[in-house]
Coordinates of C-alpha atoms and ligand atoms in Angstrom, one line a residue:
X1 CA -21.4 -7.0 17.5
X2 CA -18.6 -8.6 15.1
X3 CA -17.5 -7.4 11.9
X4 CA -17.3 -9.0 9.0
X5 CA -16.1 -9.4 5.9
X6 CA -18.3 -10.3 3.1
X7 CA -16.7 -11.1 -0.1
X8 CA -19.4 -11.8 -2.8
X9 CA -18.0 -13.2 -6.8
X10 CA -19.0 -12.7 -9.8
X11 CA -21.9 -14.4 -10.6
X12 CA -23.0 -13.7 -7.6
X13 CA -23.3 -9.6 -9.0
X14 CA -23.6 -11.2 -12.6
X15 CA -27.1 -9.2 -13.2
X16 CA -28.8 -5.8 -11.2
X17 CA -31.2 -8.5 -10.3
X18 CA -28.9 -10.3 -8.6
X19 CA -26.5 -7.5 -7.1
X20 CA -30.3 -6.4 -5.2
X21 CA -30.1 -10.2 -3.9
X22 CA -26.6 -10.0 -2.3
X23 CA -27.4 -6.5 -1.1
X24 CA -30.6 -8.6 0.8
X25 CA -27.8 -10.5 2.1
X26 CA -26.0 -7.5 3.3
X27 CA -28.5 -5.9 4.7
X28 CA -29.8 -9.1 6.9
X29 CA -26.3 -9.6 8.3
X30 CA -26.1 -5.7 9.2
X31 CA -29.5 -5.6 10.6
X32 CA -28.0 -8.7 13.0
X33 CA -25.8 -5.4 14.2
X34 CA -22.4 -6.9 12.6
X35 CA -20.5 -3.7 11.2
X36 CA -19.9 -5.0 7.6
X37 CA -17.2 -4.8 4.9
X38 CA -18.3 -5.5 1.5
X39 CA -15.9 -7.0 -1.3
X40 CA -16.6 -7.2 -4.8
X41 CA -15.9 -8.7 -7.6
X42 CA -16.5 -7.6 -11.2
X43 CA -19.6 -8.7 -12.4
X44 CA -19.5 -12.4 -14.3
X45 CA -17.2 -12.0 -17.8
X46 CA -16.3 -8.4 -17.4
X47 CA -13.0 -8.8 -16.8
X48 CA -12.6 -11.8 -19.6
X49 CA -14.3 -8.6 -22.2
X50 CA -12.2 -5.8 -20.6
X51 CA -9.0 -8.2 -21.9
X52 CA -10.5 -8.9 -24.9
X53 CA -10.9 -5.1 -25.8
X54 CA -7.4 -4.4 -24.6
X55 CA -6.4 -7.3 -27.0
X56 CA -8.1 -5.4 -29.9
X57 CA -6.2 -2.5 -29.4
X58 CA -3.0 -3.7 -29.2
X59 CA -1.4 -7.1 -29.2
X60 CA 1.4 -5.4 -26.7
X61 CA -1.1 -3.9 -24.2
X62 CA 1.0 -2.1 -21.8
X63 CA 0.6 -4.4 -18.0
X64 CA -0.1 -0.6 -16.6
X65 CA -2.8 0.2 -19.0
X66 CA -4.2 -3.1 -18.8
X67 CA -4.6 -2.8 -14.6
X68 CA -6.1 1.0 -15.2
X69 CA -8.6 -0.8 -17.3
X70 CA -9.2 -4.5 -15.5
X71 CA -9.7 -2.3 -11.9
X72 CA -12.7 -1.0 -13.5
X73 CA -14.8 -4.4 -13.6
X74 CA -14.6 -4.4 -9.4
X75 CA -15.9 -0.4 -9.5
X76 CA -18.9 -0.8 -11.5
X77 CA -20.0 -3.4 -9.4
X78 CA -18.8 -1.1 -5.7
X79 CA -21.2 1.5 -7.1
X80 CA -23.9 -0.7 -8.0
X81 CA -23.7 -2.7 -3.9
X82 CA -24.0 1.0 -2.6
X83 CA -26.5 1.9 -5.1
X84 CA -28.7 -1.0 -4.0
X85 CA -28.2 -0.5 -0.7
X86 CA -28.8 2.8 -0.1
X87 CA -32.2 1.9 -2.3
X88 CA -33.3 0.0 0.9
X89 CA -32.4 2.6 3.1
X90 CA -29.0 1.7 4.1
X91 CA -26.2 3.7 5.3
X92 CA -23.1 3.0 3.0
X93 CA -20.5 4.1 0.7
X94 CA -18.0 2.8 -2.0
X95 CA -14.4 3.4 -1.4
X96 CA -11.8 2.8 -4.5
X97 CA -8.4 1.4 -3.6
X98 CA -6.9 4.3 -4.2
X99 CA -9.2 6.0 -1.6
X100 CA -8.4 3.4 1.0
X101 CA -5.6 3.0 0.1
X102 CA -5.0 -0.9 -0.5
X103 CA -1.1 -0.7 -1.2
X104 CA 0.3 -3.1 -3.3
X105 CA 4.3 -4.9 -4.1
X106 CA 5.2 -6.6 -7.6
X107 CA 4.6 -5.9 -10.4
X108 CA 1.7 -5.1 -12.7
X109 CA -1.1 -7.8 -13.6
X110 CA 0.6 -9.9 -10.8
X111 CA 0.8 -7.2 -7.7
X112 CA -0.3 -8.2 -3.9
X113 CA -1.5 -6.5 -1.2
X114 CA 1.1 -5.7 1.4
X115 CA -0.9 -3.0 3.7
X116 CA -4.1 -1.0 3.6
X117 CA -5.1 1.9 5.5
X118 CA -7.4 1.4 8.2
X119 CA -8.8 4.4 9.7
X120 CA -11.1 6.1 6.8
X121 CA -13.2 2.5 6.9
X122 CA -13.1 2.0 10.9
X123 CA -14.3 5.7 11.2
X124 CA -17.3 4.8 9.0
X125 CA -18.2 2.0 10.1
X126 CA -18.1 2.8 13.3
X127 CA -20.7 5.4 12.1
X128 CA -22.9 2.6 11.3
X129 CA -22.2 2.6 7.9
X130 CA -21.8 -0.1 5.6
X131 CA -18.5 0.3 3.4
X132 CA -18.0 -1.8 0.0
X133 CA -14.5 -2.1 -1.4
X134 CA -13.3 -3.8 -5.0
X135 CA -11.7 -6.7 -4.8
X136 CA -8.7 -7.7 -7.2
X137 CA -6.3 -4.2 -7.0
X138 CA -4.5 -1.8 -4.9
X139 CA -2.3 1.0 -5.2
X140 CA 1.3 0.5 -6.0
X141 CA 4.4 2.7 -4.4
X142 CA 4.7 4.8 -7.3
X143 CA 0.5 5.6 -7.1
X144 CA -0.3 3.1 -10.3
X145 CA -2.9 1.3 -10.0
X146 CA -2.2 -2.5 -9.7
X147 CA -4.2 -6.0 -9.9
X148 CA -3.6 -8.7 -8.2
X149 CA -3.8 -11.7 -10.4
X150 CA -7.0 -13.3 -11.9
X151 CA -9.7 -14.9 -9.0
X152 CA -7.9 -12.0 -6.8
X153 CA -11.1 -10.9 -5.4
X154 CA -10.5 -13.5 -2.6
X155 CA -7.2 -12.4 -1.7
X156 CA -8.5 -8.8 -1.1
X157 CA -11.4 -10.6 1.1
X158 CA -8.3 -12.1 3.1
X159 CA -6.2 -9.6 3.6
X160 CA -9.1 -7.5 4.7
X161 CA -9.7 -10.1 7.0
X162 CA -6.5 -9.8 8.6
X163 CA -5.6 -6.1 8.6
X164 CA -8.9 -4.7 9.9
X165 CA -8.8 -8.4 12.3
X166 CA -12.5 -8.9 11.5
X167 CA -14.4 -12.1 13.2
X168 CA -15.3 -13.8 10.1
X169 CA -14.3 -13.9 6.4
X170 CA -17.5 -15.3 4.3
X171 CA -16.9 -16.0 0.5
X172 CA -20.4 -16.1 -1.1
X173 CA -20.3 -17.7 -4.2
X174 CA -22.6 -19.9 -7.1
X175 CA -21.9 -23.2 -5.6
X176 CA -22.9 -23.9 -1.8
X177 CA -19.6 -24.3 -0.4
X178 CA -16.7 -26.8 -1.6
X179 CA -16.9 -29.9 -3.0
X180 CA -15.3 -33.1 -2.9
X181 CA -14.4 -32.6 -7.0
X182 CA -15.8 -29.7 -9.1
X183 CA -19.9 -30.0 -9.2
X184 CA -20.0 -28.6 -12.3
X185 CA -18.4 -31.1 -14.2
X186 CA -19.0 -34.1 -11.7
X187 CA -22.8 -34.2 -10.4
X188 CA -21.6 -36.8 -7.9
X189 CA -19.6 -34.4 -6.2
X190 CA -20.4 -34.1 -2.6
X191 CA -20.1 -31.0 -0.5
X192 CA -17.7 -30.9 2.8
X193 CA -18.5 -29.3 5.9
X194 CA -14.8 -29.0 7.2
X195 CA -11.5 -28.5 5.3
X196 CA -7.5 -28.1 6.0
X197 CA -5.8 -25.1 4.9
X198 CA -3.5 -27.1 3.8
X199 CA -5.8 -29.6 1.8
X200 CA -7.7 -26.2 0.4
X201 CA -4.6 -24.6 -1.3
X202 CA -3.3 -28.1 -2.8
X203 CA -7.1 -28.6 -4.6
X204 CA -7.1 -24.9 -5.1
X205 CA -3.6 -24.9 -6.8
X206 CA -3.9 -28.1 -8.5
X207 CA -7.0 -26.4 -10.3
X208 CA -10.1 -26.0 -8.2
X209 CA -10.6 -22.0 -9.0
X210 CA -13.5 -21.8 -6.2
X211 CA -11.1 -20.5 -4.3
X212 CA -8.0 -18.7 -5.3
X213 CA -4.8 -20.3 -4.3
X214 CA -3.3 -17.2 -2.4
X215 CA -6.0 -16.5 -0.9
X216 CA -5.2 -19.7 1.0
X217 CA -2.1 -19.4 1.5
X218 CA -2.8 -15.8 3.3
X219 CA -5.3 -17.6 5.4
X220 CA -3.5 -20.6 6.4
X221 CA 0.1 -18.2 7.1
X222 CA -2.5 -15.9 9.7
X223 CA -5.1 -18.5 10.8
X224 CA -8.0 -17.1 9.8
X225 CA -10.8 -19.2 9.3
X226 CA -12.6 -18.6 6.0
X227 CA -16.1 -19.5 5.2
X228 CA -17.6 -20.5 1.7
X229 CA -21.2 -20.3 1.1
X230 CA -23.8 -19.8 -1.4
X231 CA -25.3 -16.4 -2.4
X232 CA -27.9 -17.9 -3.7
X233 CA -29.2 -20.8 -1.4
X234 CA -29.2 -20.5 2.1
X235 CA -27.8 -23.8 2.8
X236 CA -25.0 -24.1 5.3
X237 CA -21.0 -23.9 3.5
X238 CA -17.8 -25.5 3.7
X239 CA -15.4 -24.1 6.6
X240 CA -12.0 -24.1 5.7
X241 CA -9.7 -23.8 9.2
X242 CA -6.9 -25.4 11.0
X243 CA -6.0 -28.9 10.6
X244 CA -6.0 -29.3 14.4
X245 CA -10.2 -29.2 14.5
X246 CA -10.2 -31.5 12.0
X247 CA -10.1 -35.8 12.1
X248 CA -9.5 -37.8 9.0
X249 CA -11.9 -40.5 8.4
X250 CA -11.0 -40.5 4.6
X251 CA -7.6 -41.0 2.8
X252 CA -8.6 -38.8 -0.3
X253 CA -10.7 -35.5 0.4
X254 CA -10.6 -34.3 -3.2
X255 CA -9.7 -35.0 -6.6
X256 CA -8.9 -31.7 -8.5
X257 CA -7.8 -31.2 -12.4
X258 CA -6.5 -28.5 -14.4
X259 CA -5.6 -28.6 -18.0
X260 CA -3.1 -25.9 -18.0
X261 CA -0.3 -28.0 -18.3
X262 CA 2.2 -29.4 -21.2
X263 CA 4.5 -31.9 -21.3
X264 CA 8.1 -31.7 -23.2
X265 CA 10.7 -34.8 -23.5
X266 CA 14.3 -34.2 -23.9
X267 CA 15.9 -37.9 -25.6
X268 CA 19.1 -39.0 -25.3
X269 CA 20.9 -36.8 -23.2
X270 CA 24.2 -37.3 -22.4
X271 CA 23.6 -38.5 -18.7
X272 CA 26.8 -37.1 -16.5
X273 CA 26.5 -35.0 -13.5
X274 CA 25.5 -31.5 -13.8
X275 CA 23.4 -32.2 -17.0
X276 CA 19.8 -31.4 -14.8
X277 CA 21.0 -28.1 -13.9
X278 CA 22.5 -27.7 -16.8
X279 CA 18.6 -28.5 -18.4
X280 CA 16.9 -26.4 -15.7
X281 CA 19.0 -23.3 -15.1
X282 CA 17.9 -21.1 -18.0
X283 CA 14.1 -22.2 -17.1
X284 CA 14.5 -20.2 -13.8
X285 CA 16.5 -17.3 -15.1
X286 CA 13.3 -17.0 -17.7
X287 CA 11.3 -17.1 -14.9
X288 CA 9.3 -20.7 -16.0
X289 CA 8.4 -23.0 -13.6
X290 CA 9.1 -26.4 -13.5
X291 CA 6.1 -28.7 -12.3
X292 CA 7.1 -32.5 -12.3
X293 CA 10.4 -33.9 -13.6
X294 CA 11.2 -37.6 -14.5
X295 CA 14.5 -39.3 -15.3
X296 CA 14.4 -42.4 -16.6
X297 CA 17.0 -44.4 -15.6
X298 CA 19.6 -44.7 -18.0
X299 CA 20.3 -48.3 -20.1
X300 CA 23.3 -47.9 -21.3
X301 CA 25.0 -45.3 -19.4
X302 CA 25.5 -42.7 -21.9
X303 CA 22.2 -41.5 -22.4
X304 CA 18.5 -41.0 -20.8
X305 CA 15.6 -39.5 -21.3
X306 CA 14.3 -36.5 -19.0
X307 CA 10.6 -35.4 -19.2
X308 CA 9.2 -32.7 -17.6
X309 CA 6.1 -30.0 -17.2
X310 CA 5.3 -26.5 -17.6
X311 CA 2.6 -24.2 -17.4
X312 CA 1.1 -24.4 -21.4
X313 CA 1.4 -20.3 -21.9
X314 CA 5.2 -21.2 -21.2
X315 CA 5.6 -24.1 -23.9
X316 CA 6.5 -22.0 -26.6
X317 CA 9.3 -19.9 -24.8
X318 CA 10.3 -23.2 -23.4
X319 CA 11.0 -24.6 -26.4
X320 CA 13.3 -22.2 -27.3
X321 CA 15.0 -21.9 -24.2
X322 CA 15.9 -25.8 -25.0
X323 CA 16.9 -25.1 -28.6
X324 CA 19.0 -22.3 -27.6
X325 CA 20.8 -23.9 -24.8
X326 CA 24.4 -25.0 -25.9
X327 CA 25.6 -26.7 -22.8
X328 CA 23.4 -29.8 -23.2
X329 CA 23.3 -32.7 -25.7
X330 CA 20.5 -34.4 -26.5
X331 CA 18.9 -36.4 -29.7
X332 CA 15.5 -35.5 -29.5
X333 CA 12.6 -32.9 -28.6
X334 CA 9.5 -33.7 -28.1
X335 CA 6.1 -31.9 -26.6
X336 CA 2.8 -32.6 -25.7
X337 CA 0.6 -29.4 -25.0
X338 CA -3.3 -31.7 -25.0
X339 CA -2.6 -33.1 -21.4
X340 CA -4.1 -32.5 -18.1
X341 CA -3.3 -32.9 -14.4
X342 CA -5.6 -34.9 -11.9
X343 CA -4.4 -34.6 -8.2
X344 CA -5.9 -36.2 -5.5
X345 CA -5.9 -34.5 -1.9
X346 CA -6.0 -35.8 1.3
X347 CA -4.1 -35.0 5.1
X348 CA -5.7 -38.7 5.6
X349 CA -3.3 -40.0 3.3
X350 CA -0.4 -39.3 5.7
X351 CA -1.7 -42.4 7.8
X352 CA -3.5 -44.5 4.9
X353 CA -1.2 -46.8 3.1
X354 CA -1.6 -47.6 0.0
X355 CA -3.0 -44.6 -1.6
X356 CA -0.5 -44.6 -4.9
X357 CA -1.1 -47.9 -5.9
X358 CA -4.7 -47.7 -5.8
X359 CA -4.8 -44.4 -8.0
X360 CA -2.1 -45.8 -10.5
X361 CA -4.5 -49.3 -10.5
X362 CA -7.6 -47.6 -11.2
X363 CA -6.1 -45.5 -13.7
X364 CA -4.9 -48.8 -15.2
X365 CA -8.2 -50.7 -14.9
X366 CA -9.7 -47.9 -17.2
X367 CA -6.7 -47.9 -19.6
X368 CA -5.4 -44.4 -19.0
X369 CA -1.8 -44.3 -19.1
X370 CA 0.3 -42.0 -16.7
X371 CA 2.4 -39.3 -18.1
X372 CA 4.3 -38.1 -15.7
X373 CA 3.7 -38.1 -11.5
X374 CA 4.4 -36.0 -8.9
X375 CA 3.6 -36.6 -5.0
X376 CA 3.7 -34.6 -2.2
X377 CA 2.8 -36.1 1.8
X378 CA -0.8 -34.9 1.2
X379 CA -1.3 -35.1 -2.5
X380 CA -0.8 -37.4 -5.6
X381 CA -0.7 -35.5 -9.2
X382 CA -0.5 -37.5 -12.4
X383 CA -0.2 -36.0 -15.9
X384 CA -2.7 -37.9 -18.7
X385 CA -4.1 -37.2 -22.1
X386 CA -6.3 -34.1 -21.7
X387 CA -9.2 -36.5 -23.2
X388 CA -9.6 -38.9 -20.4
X389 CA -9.7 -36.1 -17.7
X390 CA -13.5 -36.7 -17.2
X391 CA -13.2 -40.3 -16.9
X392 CA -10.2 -40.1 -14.9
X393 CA -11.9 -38.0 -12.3
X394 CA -14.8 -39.7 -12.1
X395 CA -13.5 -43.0 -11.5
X396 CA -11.2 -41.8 -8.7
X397 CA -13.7 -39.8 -7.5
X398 CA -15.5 -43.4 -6.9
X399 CA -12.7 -45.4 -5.6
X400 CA -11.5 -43.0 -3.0
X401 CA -15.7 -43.2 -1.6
X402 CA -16.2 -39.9 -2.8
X403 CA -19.1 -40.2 -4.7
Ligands
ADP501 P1 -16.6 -16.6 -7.9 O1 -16.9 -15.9 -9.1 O2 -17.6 -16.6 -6.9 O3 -15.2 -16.2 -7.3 P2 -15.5 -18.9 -9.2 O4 -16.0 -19.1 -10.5 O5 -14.1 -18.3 -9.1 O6 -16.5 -18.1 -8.3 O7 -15.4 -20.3 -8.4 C1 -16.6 -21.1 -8.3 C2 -16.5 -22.2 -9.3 O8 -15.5 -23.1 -8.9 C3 -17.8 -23.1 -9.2 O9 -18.8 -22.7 -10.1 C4 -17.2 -24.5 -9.7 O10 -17.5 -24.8 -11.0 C5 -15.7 -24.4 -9.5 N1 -15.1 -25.4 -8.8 C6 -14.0 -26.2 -9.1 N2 -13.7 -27.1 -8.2 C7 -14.6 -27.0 -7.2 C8 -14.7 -27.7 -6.0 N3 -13.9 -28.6 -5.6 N4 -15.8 -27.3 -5.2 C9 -16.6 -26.3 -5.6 N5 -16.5 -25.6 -6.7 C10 -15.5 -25.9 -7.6
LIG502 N1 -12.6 -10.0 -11.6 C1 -11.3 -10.7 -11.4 C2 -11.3 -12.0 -12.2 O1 -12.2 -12.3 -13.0 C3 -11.1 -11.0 -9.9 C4 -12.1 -11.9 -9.3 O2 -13.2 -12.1 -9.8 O3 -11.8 -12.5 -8.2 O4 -10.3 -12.7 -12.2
MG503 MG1 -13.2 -16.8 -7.8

């Protein structure tokens, strides 16, 4: 007998017709005699409506309110798993987070799981029940009810994981497993069988949302093997694990984009010690963070020019943070929010030379010009004009054999 976590998003539970599907799926793993936790997401586009009518209200929301209302998307769909279930017969019952509890740090809109209470759920499943649990909140210290940041449905799945030390961690979602770029956008996208922690949280942080980037991180910190699959085929999914199990036949395993990025250029600043931190300082105190800088090397010794990115919803604040900031001279401003990131990812690259140039050469060949680059041993990101993302994937898609 093993127990199991089975975490199911939200298309997955987008329709009653397809919440009966994944309770098939429960049911068939149950009847195998695994004792089964169920986590849910909120059913496709709730939460996007339940910001929307917060955003009606008011245009100052308050973060507390806001997780009171965005908790609600997971408990519709808890009740509607145990609903189905116990339409087939089957022993189970919803428990809210505050039931549990699932006991969250941090603050509201942004919290994470730091503990849950075990007992309540062993006791029943050890009564051969099936219990279903929303993903995406917890309970802080002070009893408020807390989310966990958007896609957070898979960190609950994790932590679940770890806490009640279950054998598996299975992430059913709408595409059957993860793929080599996003097969939404790119039909030549191929699936793979195996994948890094490590090469997971780089594509899932450089903007492949099948998997949420903390989520990741949990798993790769604890080791624990995650599995994503398809709810609605029943073809075999992606295993994401430790590097050890794994060899490296290919330099690039993925090319990810996001287009959440924007680009500001600082001109003619007075280049003398002290003037980056001098630059960067108040972006830290303001809580911003810095993605890629670049420093051009200075002609004349007085001056350079220093570019560097930030997340888009921060451009505006940024802007003003620069404007504001007395200890630094410079001539010009300039910003570019339209721009997107495209990272390739690979642990092959460690022991492939070679890799940059061929990225920055293809991207050349199709006439794309490079904004801005950032590397780390198993990833190369470039910024580009947001309207050759497409063309950028797909052709490094195809020269890294992807395709
Ligand atoms: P869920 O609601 O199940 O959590 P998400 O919408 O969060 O699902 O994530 C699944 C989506 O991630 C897919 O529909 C796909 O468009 C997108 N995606 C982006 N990059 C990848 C990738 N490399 N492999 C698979 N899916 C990807
Ligand atoms: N419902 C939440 C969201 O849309 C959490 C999740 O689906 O994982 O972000
Ligand atoms: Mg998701």
């Amino acid at each position: 007998m093993k127990k199991k976590v089975l975490k199911f998003g939200g298309t997955s539970v987008g329709s009653t017709d397809r919440i009966k599907h994944a309770a098939k799926i429960i049911k068939k793993e149950s009847d195998l005699g695994n004792k089964i936790i169920v986590v849910v997401s909120a059913m496709a586009g709730k939460t996007n409506e339940l910001i929307s009518l917060s955003k009606s209200v008011s245009k100052n929301f308050s973060k507390r309110e806001l997780d009171v209302l965005l908790s609600t998307g997971e408990q519709v769909t808890c009740a509607l798993i145990s609903g189905a279930l116990n339409e087939m017969g089957i022993k189970t019952k919803s428990f809210m987070n505050w039931q549990i509890p699932i006991l969250t740090d941090g603050e509201n809109n942004n919290a994470r799981i730091i503990n849950m209470n075990v007992t309540k759920i062993n006791n029943y499943l050890s009564s051969g029940g099936i219990a279903v649990i929303p993903g995406y909140q917890g309970i802080s210290s002070s009893g408020d009810i807390t989310t966990i940041g958007r896609g957070g449905s898979d960190a609950t799945a994790v932590a679940i994981a770890k806490i009640f030390d279950t054998d598996s961690c299975e992430i059913y979602t709408d595409v059957d497993g993860i793929y080599s770029t996003d097969p939404n956008k790119i039909p030549v996208a191929k699936k793979i069988d195996k994948i890094s922690y490590e090469e997971m949280l780089e594509l899932s942080s450089l903007g492949a949302k099948v998997m949420q980037s903390s989520a990741v991180q949990t798993a790769m910190i604890y080791d624990i093997p995650l599995q994503v699959r398809s709810t609605f085929t029943d073809r075999q999914g992606t295993k994401i694990f430790n590097k050890d199990n794994l060899d490296y036949s290919k330099a690039v395993t993925g090319v990810a984009y996001s287009k959440d990025d924007a680009k500001i250029t600082l001109q003619a600043v007075e280049d003398k010690p002290g003037v980056a931190a001098e630059i960067f300082e108040p972006f830290g105190k303001n809580q911003i963070n810095i993605d890629m800088v670049i420093q051009n090397v200075s002609s004349d010794g007085k001056t350079t020019d220093i570019t560097f990115t930030t997340k888009r919803e921060d451009l505006v604040k940024s802007l003003e943070i620069l404007k504001k900031n007395n200890n630094i001279k410079f001539k010009n401003l300039s910003y570019k929010n339209n721009v997107s990131k495209i990272s390739i990812v690979g642990a092959g690259m460690v022991t492939t030379p070679g890799v940059t140039y061929k990225m920055f050469r293809a991207l050349a060949e199709e006439k794309i010009n490079i904004l801005a680059i950032s590397t780390s041993e198993i990833k190369i990101s470039v910024i580009i004009d947001e309207v050759f993302t497409v063309q950028a994937v797909k052709k490094l898609h195809n020269i890294f054999n992807l395709d």
